[in-house]
C-alpha atoms as one frame of an Amber mdcrd trajectory, in Angstrom:
protein
  -5.931   9.574  -4.968  -5.600   6.195  -6.722  -9.399   5.772  -6.680  -9.859
   9.247  -8.158  -7.349   8.495 -10.941  -9.130   5.224 -11.699 -12.487   7.040
 -11.907 -11.005   9.656 -14.246  -9.627   6.929 -16.525 -13.007   5.168 -16.497
 -14.890   8.356 -17.407 -12.382   8.971 -20.225 -13.049   5.435 -21.526  -9.372
   4.517 -21.293  -8.772   0.964 -22.489  -5.224   0.775 -21.208  -4.534  -0.997
 -17.926  -4.168   1.515 -15.115  -2.229   1.136 -11.907  -2.205   4.086  -9.535
  -0.603   3.836  -6.108   0.541   6.316  -3.528   3.144   6.554  -0.792   1.966
   9.566   1.178   2.566   9.478   4.933   1.743  12.930   6.294   4.458  15.520
   6.740   7.127  13.573   4.874   9.691  15.456   2.860  11.202  14.152  -0.363
  14.430  13.727   1.593  12.636  11.426   4.042  11.154   9.467   1.141  14.567
   9.148  -0.510  16.351   8.113   2.685  13.556   5.741   3.759  13.886   3.730
   0.551  10.219   2.776   0.156   9.665   5.223  -2.703  12.753   4.033  -4.589
  11.463   0.459  -4.293   8.023   1.550  -5.476   9.531   3.366  -8.463  11.243
   0.194  -9.689   8.321  -2.099  -8.782   6.415  -1.506 -12.034   6.722   0.035
 -15.477   5.296   3.486 -14.763   4.449   6.139 -17.318   4.495   8.942 -14.752
   5.648   9.369 -11.166   4.262  12.379  -9.312   6.369  13.962  -6.577   5.041
  16.423  -4.020   7.206  17.996  -1.344   6.020  18.670   2.190   3.807  21.741
   1.784   6.020  24.383   3.415   9.532  23.327   2.528   9.743  24.826  -0.998
   8.556  28.185   0.425  11.608  28.395   2.678  14.490  30.773   1.982  16.519
  29.870  -1.142  19.465  28.422   0.809  17.149  25.939   2.555  15.413  25.039
  -0.715  18.786  24.515  -2.422  19.857  22.106   0.325  16.624  20.322   1.250
  14.398  20.331  -1.860  16.240  20.540  -5.182  18.739  17.708  -4.510  16.001
  15.247  -3.581  13.892  16.118  -6.593  17.014  15.389  -8.666  17.743  12.087
  -6.899  14.182  10.815  -7.189  13.947  12.029 -10.788  17.128  10.079 -11.578
  15.551   6.890 -10.242  12.314   7.621 -12.126  14.127   8.293 -15.398  16.297
   5.191 -14.925  13.061   3.174 -14.764  11.774   4.732 -18.002   9.086   6.976
 -16.516   8.494  10.727 -16.571   8.494  12.978 -13.520   5.635  15.305 -12.622
   6.066  17.746  -9.723   2.792  18.547  -8.003   2.944  22.216  -7.047   1.595
  22.769  -3.552  -0.386  25.843  -2.593   0.307  28.612  -0.115  -1.387  28.882
   3.242  -4.245  31.363   3.573  -2.227  33.465   6.032   1.103  32.711   4.365
   4.010  31.128   6.197   6.307  32.451   8.878  10.008  32.190   9.613  10.817
  33.637  13.042   9.864  37.344  12.951   8.999  37.157   9.245   5.358  37.995
   8.437   3.994  36.570   5.213   0.952  36.474   2.934  -0.669  33.830   0.756
   0.576  35.564  -2.410   4.184  35.727  -1.210   4.197  32.125  -0.049   2.622
  30.956  -3.322   5.204  32.900  -5.294   8.069  31.197  -3.427   6.465  27.756
  -3.838   5.952  28.299  -7.556   9.504  29.539  -8.048  10.996  26.559  -6.189
   8.958  23.993  -8.112   9.684  25.628 -11.458  13.422  25.765 -10.700  13.515
  22.066  -9.810  11.410  21.100 -12.821  13.651  23.053 -15.154  16.801  21.511
 -13.675  15.605  17.953 -14.357  13.306  18.571 -17.363  10.206  17.546 -15.420
   6.639  18.751 -15.761   4.753  20.774 -13.149   1.102  20.278 -12.174  -1.329
  21.861 -11.924  -0.782  22.732 -15.532  -1.402  26.275 -16.626  -0.249  27.905
 -19.821   3.441  28.587 -19.441   4.027  26.192 -16.533   5.238  23.127 -18.436
   8.903  22.103 -18.226   9.825  24.616 -15.569   9.056  27.729 -17.586   8.000
  30.940 -15.894   4.337  31.917 -15.930
C-alpha cells in the first residue's frame, strides 16, 4: 500500500513530501491495534494529514450489539488519538464476501453483508465526523447513500 500511494503521488506530480506507512498484520481488529499500542505510537510518530483505519473484514457485519461493543468504541478511541495529533480520520469500508457471512444457523448473501458493513462504517464515521472510503456520492462524513 505505501508503494502504491507513492506511485499515485508521483503520477499526480505532487511536490509535497510524502510518507506512507502501514501497520496491517492479518486478522487484527481495531481493538487489537488499540490494545497493542503500536498504532497509537505510529499515530504520534509523525505529523500526518490522514490516518486510514480498516476493521477486520467481518466484524462490522456482525449483529448491532457486537458492532456497538467491538467496533464503534475503538474507532472512537483511535480517532481521538488521530485528532489529538492534528490529523484526519478516514475509515476504509471493507467489502462483503461473495457468499455473504454466517452466524450460526444464519444464512447470508453478499448484498446483505455489504449492507451491514456499510451501515456500521457510516455510523462510526458519523459519530466521530470521519470520512469513509471508497468515496461515492453521498458517502462522505457518514451520510447515507
